[in-house]
Coordinates of C-alpha atoms and ligand atoms in Angstrom, one line a residue:
Chain A
M13 CA 79.2 110.5 161.2
N14 CA 80.4 107.3 163.0
I15 CA 82.1 104.5 161.1
D16 CA 78.9 102.4 160.8
T17 CA 76.9 105.2 159.2
L18 CA 79.9 105.9 156.9
V19 CA 80.1 102.3 155.7
Q20 CA 76.3 102.2 155.3
N21 CA 76.3 105.3 153.2
L22 CA 79.2 104.1 151.1
L23 CA 77.3 100.9 150.4
N24 CA 74.2 102.8 149.5
A25 CA 76.2 105.1 147.3
L26 CA 77.8 102.2 145.5
Q27 CA 74.4 100.8 144.7
W28 CA 72.9 104.1 143.7
G29 CA 75.9 104.9 141.6
S30 CA 75.7 101.5 139.9
F31 CA 72.4 102.5 138.3
Y32 CA 73.9 105.7 137.0
A33 CA 77.0 103.9 135.8
L34 CA 75.1 101.3 133.8
I35 CA 72.9 103.9 132.1
A36 CA 75.8 106.3 131.6
L37 CA 77.6 103.6 129.7
G38 CA 75.0 103.7 126.9
Y39 CA 75.5 107.5 126.5
T40 CA 79.2 107.1 126.5
L41 CA 79.4 104.2 124.0
V42 CA 77.2 105.9 121.5
Y43 CA 79.0 109.2 121.9
G44 CA 82.3 107.5 121.4
V45 CA 81.2 106.0 118.1
L46 CA 78.9 108.6 116.6
L47 CA 79.6 111.8 118.6
L48 CA 75.9 111.7 119.2
I49 CA 74.2 112.3 122.5
N50 CA 71.4 109.8 122.4
F51 CA 68.9 111.6 124.6
A52 CA 66.4 108.8 124.2
H53 CA 68.7 106.5 126.2
G54 CA 67.1 107.2 129.6
D55 CA 63.8 106.1 128.1
I56 CA 65.4 102.9 126.8
F57 CA 66.1 102.3 130.5
M58 CA 62.4 102.7 131.1
V59 CA 61.5 100.4 128.2
G60 CA 63.9 97.8 129.7
A61 CA 62.1 98.0 133.1
Y62 CA 58.7 97.6 131.4
I63 CA 59.8 94.7 129.2
G64 CA 61.2 93.1 132.4
F65 CA 57.9 93.7 134.1
F66 CA 55.8 92.0 131.4
L67 CA 58.2 89.1 131.0
A68 CA 58.3 88.5 134.8
T69 CA 54.6 88.7 135.2
F70 CA 54.1 86.4 132.2
L71 CA 56.6 83.9 133.6
L72 CA 54.7 84.0 136.9
G73 CA 51.6 83.0 135.1
Q74 CA 49.6 86.2 135.6
Y75 CA 48.0 86.3 132.2
A76 CA 45.5 84.2 130.4
L77 CA 48.3 82.8 128.3
A78 CA 50.8 81.2 130.5
L79 CA 53.6 78.6 130.6
P80 CA 52.3 75.0 131.1
F81 CA 54.8 74.7 134.1
S82 CA 55.9 77.0 136.8
L83 CA 59.4 78.1 137.5
P84 CA 61.0 79.0 140.8
P85 CA 61.2 82.8 141.3
H86 CA 65.0 83.1 141.1
V87 CA 65.0 81.3 137.7
I88 CA 62.3 83.6 136.6
F89 CA 64.5 86.5 137.6
L90 CA 67.4 85.2 135.6
V91 CA 65.4 84.4 132.5
T92 CA 63.7 87.8 132.7
L93 CA 67.0 89.6 133.0
L94 CA 68.5 87.9 130.0
L95 CA 65.5 88.1 127.8
T96 CA 65.0 91.7 128.7
M97 CA 68.5 92.6 127.8
I98 CA 68.1 90.9 124.4
L99 CA 64.7 92.5 123.7
T100 CA 65.8 95.9 124.8
A101 CA 68.9 95.6 122.6
F102 CA 66.6 95.1 119.7
A103 CA 64.6 98.2 120.8
G104 CA 67.8 100.3 120.9
V105 CA 68.9 99.0 117.5
T106 CA 65.5 99.7 116.0
L107 CA 65.7 103.3 117.3
E108 CA 69.0 103.6 115.5
R109 CA 67.7 102.1 112.3
V110 CA 64.4 104.0 112.2
A111 CA 65.4 107.4 113.5
Y112 CA 69.2 108.0 113.3
R113 CA 70.4 106.1 110.4
P114 CA 68.3 107.9 107.7
L115 CA 69.6 111.2 109.0
R116 CA 73.2 109.9 109.0
R117 CA 72.8 108.8 105.4
K118 CA 71.6 112.3 104.5
G119 CA 74.7 113.7 106.1
V120 CA 72.8 116.2 108.2
N121 CA 74.4 118.2 111.0
R122 CA 74.6 116.3 114.3
L123 CA 72.4 118.9 116.0
Y124 CA 69.4 117.6 114.1
V125 CA 70.1 114.1 115.2
V126 CA 70.3 115.2 118.8
I127 CA 66.9 116.9 118.5
T128 CA 65.6 113.7 116.9
A129 CA 66.9 111.8 119.9
L130 CA 65.1 114.1 122.3
M131 CA 61.9 113.6 120.3
C132 CA 62.3 109.9 120.3
G133 CA 62.6 110.0 124.1
L134 CA 59.3 111.9 124.4
I135 CA 57.7 109.5 121.9
L136 CA 58.7 106.5 124.0
E137 CA 57.4 108.1 127.2
N138 CA 54.1 109.2 125.8
G139 CA 53.8 106.1 123.7
N140 CA 54.0 104.1 126.9
L141 CA 51.5 106.4 128.5
A142 CA 49.0 106.0 125.6
L143 CA 49.5 102.3 125.4
L144 CA 49.5 101.3 129.1
G145 CA 47.9 104.3 130.8
A146 CA 49.1 106.4 133.7
N147 CA 48.8 103.9 136.5
R148 CA 52.0 102.7 138.1
R149 CA 52.9 99.1 138.0
N150 CA 54.5 97.1 140.7
F151 CA 57.4 94.9 139.7
P152 CA 56.9 91.5 141.2
Q153 CA 59.3 90.5 143.9
L154 CA 61.4 87.6 142.5
L155 CA 64.3 87.6 144.9
D156 CA 64.1 87.0 148.6
N157 CA 66.0 90.1 149.3
T158 CA 67.4 88.8 152.6
V159 CA 68.7 91.6 154.7
Y160 CA 71.9 91.0 156.7
S161 CA 73.4 93.2 159.3
L162 CA 77.0 93.4 160.3
G163 CA 77.5 95.7 163.3
G164 CA 75.4 98.7 162.6
V165 CA 75.5 98.2 158.8
T166 CA 72.7 96.5 157.0
F167 CA 72.8 95.2 153.4
S168 CA 70.6 93.1 151.2
D169 CA 71.0 90.5 148.5
V170 CA 69.7 92.9 146.0
K171 CA 72.1 95.7 146.9
L172 CA 75.1 93.3 146.6
L173 CA 73.8 91.9 143.4
V174 CA 73.5 95.4 141.9
I175 CA 77.1 96.3 142.9
F176 CA 78.6 93.0 141.7
A177 CA 76.7 93.1 138.4
T178 CA 78.0 96.5 137.7
I179 CA 81.6 95.6 138.5
A180 CA 81.2 92.5 136.2
V181 CA 79.8 94.7 133.4
F182 CA 82.8 97.0 133.7
L183 CA 85.2 94.1 133.4
L184 CA 83.3 92.6 130.5
L185 CA 83.1 95.8 128.6
E186 CA 86.8 96.6 129.1
T187 CA 87.6 93.2 127.8
I188 CA 85.4 93.6 124.7
V189 CA 86.8 96.9 123.9
R190 CA 90.5 95.9 124.4
K191 CA 90.4 92.3 123.1
T192 CA 87.8 91.9 120.4
K193 CA 88.0 93.2 116.9
L194 CA 84.6 94.7 117.1
G195 CA 85.5 96.5 120.3
M196 CA 88.7 97.8 118.7
A197 CA 86.7 99.0 115.8
M198 CA 84.5 100.9 118.3
R199 CA 87.6 102.7 119.6
A200 CA 88.9 103.2 116.0
I201 CA 85.7 104.9 114.8
S202 CA 85.9 107.4 117.6
Y203 CA 89.4 108.4 116.4
D204 CA 89.1 108.2 112.7
R205 CA 85.9 107.3 111.1
M206 CA 87.1 107.5 107.5
A207 CA 89.7 104.8 107.9
V208 CA 87.4 102.2 109.4
P209 CA 85.8 100.9 106.1
L210 CA 89.3 100.9 104.6
M211 CA 90.0 98.1 107.1
G212 CA 87.2 96.0 105.5
I213 CA 84.9 96.9 108.5
P214 CA 81.2 97.7 107.8
V215 CA 80.7 100.9 109.9
D216 CA 77.0 100.1 110.3
T217 CA 77.8 96.8 112.0
V218 CA 79.9 98.6 114.6
I219 CA 77.1 101.1 115.2
V220 CA 74.5 98.4 115.6
F221 CA 76.7 96.6 118.0
T222 CA 77.3 99.7 120.0
F223 CA 73.5 100.4 120.3
A224 CA 72.9 96.8 121.3
L225 CA 75.5 96.9 124.0
G226 CA 74.4 100.2 125.4
S227 CA 70.7 99.3 125.4
S228 CA 71.2 95.9 127.0
M229 CA 73.1 97.6 129.8
A230 CA 70.3 100.0 130.3
A231 CA 67.9 97.0 130.4
L232 CA 70.1 95.4 133.0
A233 CA 69.9 98.7 135.0
G234 CA 66.1 98.7 134.4
V235 CA 65.5 95.2 135.8
L236 CA 67.8 95.7 138.7
F237 CA 66.3 99.1 139.5
A238 CA 62.8 97.6 139.4
T239 CA 63.9 94.8 141.7
A240 CA 65.3 97.3 144.2
Y241 CA 62.6 100.0 143.8
P242 CA 59.6 98.1 142.4
V243 CA 57.4 101.0 141.2
L244 CA 57.3 101.6 137.4
E245 CA 55.9 104.6 135.6
P246 CA 56.4 106.0 132.1
Y247 CA 58.6 108.9 133.1
M248 CA 60.9 106.9 135.3
G249 CA 63.7 107.2 132.8
A250 CA 63.6 110.9 132.3
L251 CA 65.3 112.3 135.4
V252 CA 67.5 109.2 135.9
G253 CA 68.5 109.5 132.2
W254 CA 69.5 113.1 132.6
K255 CA 71.5 112.4 135.7
A256 CA 73.2 109.4 134.0
F257 CA 74.1 111.6 131.1
I258 CA 75.6 114.1 133.5
A259 CA 77.5 111.3 135.1
A260 CA 78.9 110.3 131.7
V261 CA 80.1 113.8 131.1
I262 CA 81.6 114.1 134.6
G263 CA 83.5 110.9 134.0
G264 CA 84.6 112.0 130.5
I265 CA 82.1 111.2 127.8
G266 CA 83.4 108.6 125.3
E267 CA 85.4 106.7 128.0
I268 CA 84.0 103.5 129.5
R269 CA 85.8 103.9 132.8
G270 CA 84.5 107.5 132.8
A271 CA 80.9 106.2 132.8
F272 CA 81.7 104.1 135.9
A273 CA 83.7 106.8 137.6
G274 CA 81.1 109.4 136.9
G275 CA 78.2 107.2 137.9
F276 CA 79.7 106.2 141.2
L277 CA 80.8 109.8 141.9
L278 CA 77.3 111.0 141.3
G279 CA 76.0 108.3 143.5
F280 CA 78.4 109.3 146.3
V281 CA 77.7 113.0 146.1
E282 CA 73.9 112.4 146.2
I283 CA 73.9 110.0 149.0
F284 CA 76.3 111.9 151.2
V285 CA 74.6 115.2 150.5
A286 CA 71.4 113.6 151.6
A287 CA 73.0 112.3 154.7
F288 CA 73.8 115.9 155.9
F289 CA 71.1 118.0 154.4
P290 CA 67.3 117.9 154.0
S291 CA 66.4 115.6 151.1
T292 CA 64.7 118.4 149.2
L293 CA 68.0 120.2 148.9
R294 CA 69.8 117.0 147.6
D295 CA 69.8 117.7 143.9
L296 CA 70.5 121.4 144.3
I297 CA 73.6 120.8 146.3
A298 CA 74.8 117.7 144.5
F299 CA 74.6 119.4 141.1
S300 CA 76.1 122.6 142.3
I301 CA 79.1 120.6 143.4
L302 CA 79.3 118.9 140.0
L303 CA 79.0 122.2 138.2
V304 CA 82.0 123.5 140.1
F305 CA 83.9 120.3 139.2
L306 CA 83.1 120.6 135.5
S307 CA 84.1 124.2 135.4
I308 CA 87.5 123.2 136.8
K309 CA 87.8 120.1 134.5
P310 CA 85.4 120.4 131.6
T311 CA 86.6 117.2 129.9
G312 CA 85.6 115.2 133.0
I313 CA 87.6 112.8 135.0
F314 CA 89.1 110.6 132.2
G315 CA 88.2 112.7 129.2
V316 CA 90.8 114.3 126.9
A317 CA 90.1 117.3 124.8
R318 CA 89.1 116.1 121.4
A319 CA 91.2 117.5 118.6
T320 CA 88.8 118.9 116.0
K321 CA 89.1 116.9 112.9
I322 CA 88.2 118.1 109.5
Chain B
M29 CA 92.3 94.6 86.4
L30 CA 90.9 98.1 87.1
E31 CA 89.1 100.0 84.5
V32 CA 87.9 103.6 85.1
A33 CA 85.8 104.9 82.2
N34 CA 84.5 108.5 81.7
L35 CA 84.2 109.1 85.4
H36 CA 82.4 112.2 86.5
V37 CA 82.1 112.9 90.3
R38 CA 81.1 115.8 92.4
Y39 CA 81.3 117.2 95.9
G40 CA 77.9 118.8 96.5
N41 CA 77.3 121.0 93.5
I42 CA 80.9 121.2 92.3
E43 CA 82.1 118.7 89.8
A44 CA 85.7 117.5 90.6
L45 CA 86.3 115.0 87.9
H46 CA 85.1 115.6 84.3
G47 CA 85.3 112.3 82.5
V48 CA 88.4 110.5 83.8
S49 CA 89.4 107.2 82.0
F50 CA 92.4 105.0 82.7
Q51 CA 93.3 101.4 83.3
V52 CA 95.6 99.4 85.6
K53 CA 96.6 95.9 84.6
E54 CA 97.4 93.1 87.0
G55 CA 101.0 93.3 88.3
E56 CA 101.6 96.9 87.2
V57 CA 102.8 99.9 89.1
V58 CA 100.9 102.8 87.6
A59 CA 101.5 106.4 88.7
L60 CA 98.9 109.1 88.8
L61 CA 100.6 112.5 88.7
G62 CA 99.5 116.1 88.8
A63 CA 99.5 119.3 90.7
N64 CA 97.6 119.9 93.9
G65 CA 93.9 120.0 93.4
A66 CA 94.0 118.1 90.1
G67 CA 91.7 115.4 91.4
K68 CA 94.0 112.5 92.2
S69 CA 92.7 111.9 95.7
T70 CA 89.2 112.2 94.5
T71 CA 89.9 109.5 91.9
L72 CA 91.1 107.1 94.6
L73 CA 88.2 107.8 97.0
S74 CA 85.8 107.2 94.1
I75 CA 87.4 103.8 93.4
M76 CA 87.2 102.9 97.1
R77 CA 83.5 103.8 97.1
L78 CA 83.9 106.2 99.9
V79 CA 80.8 108.3 99.9
P80 CA 79.8 111.6 101.6
P81 CA 80.8 112.9 104.1
E82 CA 84.2 111.1 103.5
G83 CA 84.1 111.0 99.7
P84 CA 82.5 112.3 96.5
V85 CA 79.4 111.2 94.6
V86 CA 79.8 109.5 91.2
T87 CA 77.4 111.0 88.7
Q88 CA 78.4 109.4 85.5
G89 CA 80.8 106.8 84.1
A90 CA 82.0 103.4 85.3
I91 CA 84.5 101.7 87.6
R92 CA 85.1 98.1 86.9
F93 CA 87.3 95.7 88.7
N94 CA 88.0 92.3 87.0
G95 CA 84.9 93.0 85.0
K96 CA 82.7 93.6 88.1
D97 CA 80.9 96.9 88.5
L98 CA 82.2 98.6 91.6
L99 CA 79.7 101.4 91.8
P100 CA 77.1 99.6 93.9
V101 CA 79.7 98.0 96.2
P102 CA 80.0 99.5 99.7
A103 CA 83.5 100.6 100.8
H104 CA 84.1 97.8 103.3
A105 CA 83.3 95.2 100.6
V106 CA 85.6 96.9 98.1
V107 CA 88.4 96.0 100.6
A108 CA 87.1 92.7 102.0
Q109 CA 85.6 91.2 98.9
C110 CA 87.3 92.8 95.9
G111 CA 90.7 93.0 97.6
I112 CA 91.4 96.7 96.9
G113 CA 93.1 98.7 99.6
L114 CA 93.8 102.4 100.1
V115 CA 96.7 104.0 102.0
P116 CA 95.0 107.4 102.3
E117 CA 96.5 110.8 102.1
G118 CA 97.5 111.9 105.6
R119 CA 97.8 108.2 106.7
H120 CA 94.7 108.1 108.9
I121 CA 96.1 105.6 111.3
F122 CA 94.3 105.0 114.6
G123 CA 96.3 107.1 117.0
N124 CA 94.4 105.7 120.1
L125 CA 95.2 102.1 119.2
S126 CA 98.6 100.4 119.5
V127 CA 100.6 99.5 116.4
L128 CA 99.6 95.9 116.8
E129 CA 96.0 96.7 117.2
N130 CA 96.1 98.9 114.1
L131 CA 97.4 95.9 112.1
K132 CA 95.0 93.5 113.8
L133 CA 92.0 95.6 113.0
A134 CA 92.9 95.4 109.3
T135 CA 92.4 91.6 109.4
Y136 CA 88.8 92.1 110.6
A137 CA 87.2 90.4 107.6
R138 CA 89.8 87.8 107.0
K139 CA 89.3 84.1 107.9
D140 CA 92.7 82.7 106.7
A141 CA 94.4 82.5 110.2
D142 CA 97.6 80.9 108.9
Q143 CA 98.1 83.4 106.2
I144 CA 97.4 86.2 108.6
E145 CA 100.3 85.0 110.8
R146 CA 102.6 84.9 107.8
D147 CA 101.5 88.4 106.9
Y148 CA 102.4 89.7 110.3
A149 CA 105.8 88.3 110.0
R150 CA 106.1 89.8 106.5
V151 CA 105.1 93.3 107.7
F152 CA 107.5 93.2 110.6
S153 CA 110.3 92.1 108.3
L154 CA 109.5 94.8 105.7
F155 CA 109.2 97.4 108.5
P156 CA 111.4 96.3 111.4
R157 CA 110.6 99.6 113.2
L158 CA 107.0 98.7 113.5
A159 CA 108.1 95.5 115.3
D160 CA 110.1 97.6 117.8
R161 CA 107.1 99.8 118.4
K162 CA 104.4 97.1 118.4
H163 CA 102.8 98.1 121.7
Q164 CA 103.2 101.9 121.3
R165 CA 100.1 104.0 120.6
G166 CA 99.8 105.0 116.9
D167 CA 99.9 108.7 117.7
T168 CA 103.4 108.4 119.3
L169 CA 105.0 107.3 116.0
S170 CA 106.9 109.7 113.8
G171 CA 105.5 110.7 110.4
G172 CA 107.6 108.1 108.6
E173 CA 106.6 105.3 111.0
Q174 CA 103.0 106.3 110.6
Q175 CA 103.3 105.9 106.9
M176 CA 104.9 102.5 107.4
L177 CA 102.0 101.5 109.6
A178 CA 99.4 102.8 107.1
M179 CA 101.1 100.6 104.4
G180 CA 101.4 97.7 106.8
R181 CA 97.7 98.0 107.6
A182 CA 96.8 97.9 103.9
F183 CA 99.0 94.8 103.5
M184 CA 97.3 93.1 106.5
S185 CA 93.9 93.6 105.0
G186 CA 94.9 91.0 102.5
V187 CA 94.4 93.0 99.4
R188 CA 96.1 92.3 96.1
F189 CA 95.7 95.8 94.7
I190 CA 96.9 98.8 96.7
L191 CA 96.1 102.5 96.0
L192 CA 98.6 104.8 97.6
D193 CA 98.0 108.5 98.1
E194 CA 101.2 110.6 98.3
P195 CA 103.1 108.1 100.5
S196 CA 106.2 110.3 100.3
M197 CA 104.6 113.4 101.7
G198 CA 106.6 114.9 104.5
L199 CA 109.2 112.1 104.6
A200 CA 113.0 112.6 104.7
P201 CA 114.7 111.6 101.4
L202 CA 116.3 108.5 102.9
L203 CA 112.9 107.2 104.3
M204 CA 111.3 108.0 100.9
Q205 CA 113.8 105.7 99.2
E206 CA 113.2 103.0 101.7
L207 CA 109.5 103.2 101.3
F208 CA 109.7 102.9 97.5
R209 CA 112.1 100.0 97.8
V210 CA 109.3 98.3 99.9
L211 CA 106.7 99.1 97.3
K212 CA 108.9 97.6 94.6
E213 CA 109.3 94.5 96.7
L214 CA 105.6 94.2 97.2
N215 CA 105.0 94.6 93.5
E216 CA 107.5 92.0 92.6
A217 CA 105.7 89.6 95.0
G218 CA 102.5 90.2 93.1
T219 CA 100.7 93.2 94.4
T220 CA 99.4 95.7 91.8
I221 CA 99.9 99.3 92.7
L222 CA 98.3 102.6 91.8
L223 CA 100.5 105.3 93.1
V224 CA 99.5 109.0 93.4
E225 CA 102.4 111.3 93.8
Q226 CA 103.4 114.9 93.6
N227 CA 107.0 113.8 93.4
A228 CA 106.9 112.9 89.7
H229 CA 110.7 112.1 89.5
L230 CA 110.5 109.5 92.1
A231 CA 107.2 108.0 90.9
L232 CA 108.3 107.7 87.3
K233 CA 111.4 105.9 88.5
Y234 CA 109.4 103.1 90.0
A235 CA 106.3 103.0 87.9
H236 CA 105.7 101.1 84.6
R237 CA 103.2 103.5 83.3
A238 CA 101.8 106.9 84.3
Y239 CA 98.8 109.2 83.8
V240 CA 99.0 113.0 84.4
M241 CA 95.9 114.8 85.7
E242 CA 95.0 118.5 85.4
T243 CA 91.8 120.0 86.9
G244 CA 89.8 116.9 86.8
R245 CA 91.0 115.4 83.5
I246 CA 93.7 113.1 82.3
V247 CA 96.0 115.2 80.1
L248 CA 98.9 112.9 79.4
E249 CA 99.6 109.2 79.6
G250 CA 102.3 106.8 78.6
N251 CA 105.1 104.6 79.5
A252 CA 107.0 105.9 82.6
Q253 CA 110.3 106.1 80.9
E254 CA 109.0 108.0 77.9
L255 CA 107.1 110.4 80.1
A256 CA 110.2 111.1 82.1
E257 CA 111.8 112.3 78.9
D258 CA 108.7 114.0 77.4
A259 CA 109.3 117.7 76.7
D260 CA 105.8 118.8 77.9
M261 CA 106.1 116.7 81.0
K262 CA 109.5 118.1 81.8
R263 CA 108.3 121.7 81.4
A264 CA 105.2 121.2 83.5
Y265 CA 106.1 118.7 86.2
L266 CA 109.7 117.7 86.3
G267 CA 111.2 121.2 86.4
Ligands
ADP16 N1 85.7 117.1 100.6 C1 85.7 118.0 99.5 N2 84.7 118.8 99.4 C2 84.6 119.7 98.3 N3 85.6 119.8 97.4 C3 86.6 119.0 97.5 C4 86.7 118.0 98.6 N4 87.9 117.3 98.4 C5 88.5 117.8 97.3 N5 87.7 118.8 96.7 C6 88.0 119.6 95.5 O1 88.1 118.6 94.5 C7 89.2 119.0 93.6 C8 90.2 117.8 93.6 O2 90.8 117.6 94.8 P1 91.8 116.4 95.2 O3 91.2 115.2 94.6 O4 92.0 116.4 96.6 O5 93.1 116.8 94.4 P2 94.6 116.2 94.5 O6 94.5 115.0 95.3 O7 95.0 116.0 93.1 O8 95.4 117.3 95.1 C9 89.8 120.3 94.2 O9 89.3 121.3 93.5 C10 89.3 120.3 95.6 O10 89.2 121.6 96.1
MG17 MG1 95.4 114.7 97.2

């Protein structure tokens, strides 16, 4: 592998890992606060991509009902991105309200909540299928996606945007969790849930905030993913969701930097395996490597063994 | 101030309190004594409105605070709106947060920025050790320092009525004296205190009045000084 190919693969891995990282974040945040693996989260990513699709096509004036004026495509992109994040946050919060909170109130074993999450994911996938049909949708091209080349390395606007957005999200979340009271409360809950209301903090508010944060990051991933790979279908969140969950565990679930480390690591392993082996073997080899890694360090890169609390 | 009347509570199918009644008046230090398993912690958790899985379920009776029915109030509002705080048994400090973050979190619902600043200063003057360890993680503190942090946190939440659950547990005698001196100081500055203790000698020395619990019931009550000299009390609890 010469230096150009190496840099090219690194860049591709950073972009690919960014998607995993942004989705892994949602798994890790919810796990940190509720010790719940929200298996519907991959499908929230799908929901985000679809909401983005409908918003973008609406703003482009592709429906009978349209805006009285037209916007330049990059403005449409920005508006779509922000609105999608907000709407998807509502979707995630609704999921928590409707499916998980009633179970939590009943104090049932977490296993049942995880099963419920799996079912919610299936409902989202099949609900989409029933509502919109099996045909794929093409996400409109909103950004020019200029391709630059530097030596033998090519990179595009979109690729850079994805990478920078992910880095910005990392910095933003670290700041929220370190500096704001709500962020501190998220960390506090993961350590000692009983003491949180004793600080005058409504636990439900913290949980809602967590779901909103995780879901809006999945929406960000959804819109960016659809911009880079513009084909949408109802099951698009399933495999990516599983892989992002694995990335969260590899990084150390419950840890924000773990989601990023795990996401990028998975991206690197996949891209570099694909560079040397036939692409049909990619997942087999990639996940075998990660399996070995986990058997050596089961708590993941940044994870610490959780002391069982009574 | 606080009035508990005929309180029955249960954990699952097991009743833990069978009709507990007592009162705490503004400005008092009241001790709640009794052997392990008598229902002291359960009483405090019920007042704080902690519900399963963290607390019990109230099935009968009333808890009133300044005339207001506490039963429908959620735990965070008991703290933020009613101004009742709990320093729980086992401290429950946030070990993954720094000392300062622990204190800051307790101000979550407060809006009085100026008073918050004065309260920080107060906590650090009451517990100078916390000031030295401001930026240390909670789980690196010694047991005594954690107890101070738990009390500091309750103070920072801005409450006027503090429930303490066995604050002396596991502390060296010197530290215990120190802690009770601080409690006395807080009380003299206007904080009402309901103190659960197994160390009856110590509690009766600082309390105005006391109640004694046995298997989910109040069996003795009275003025702290009288109780300290009471024959039954001596036989059962003071050794
Ligand atoms: N979480 C719980 N689940 C079931 N029973 C409990 C729980 N906590 C306490 N109990 C029971 O309630 C009774 C009172 O306990 P507790 O209030 O902790 O006593 P104390 O604080 O006076 O030592 C005991 O019989 C205890 O076993
Ligand atoms: Mg107890």
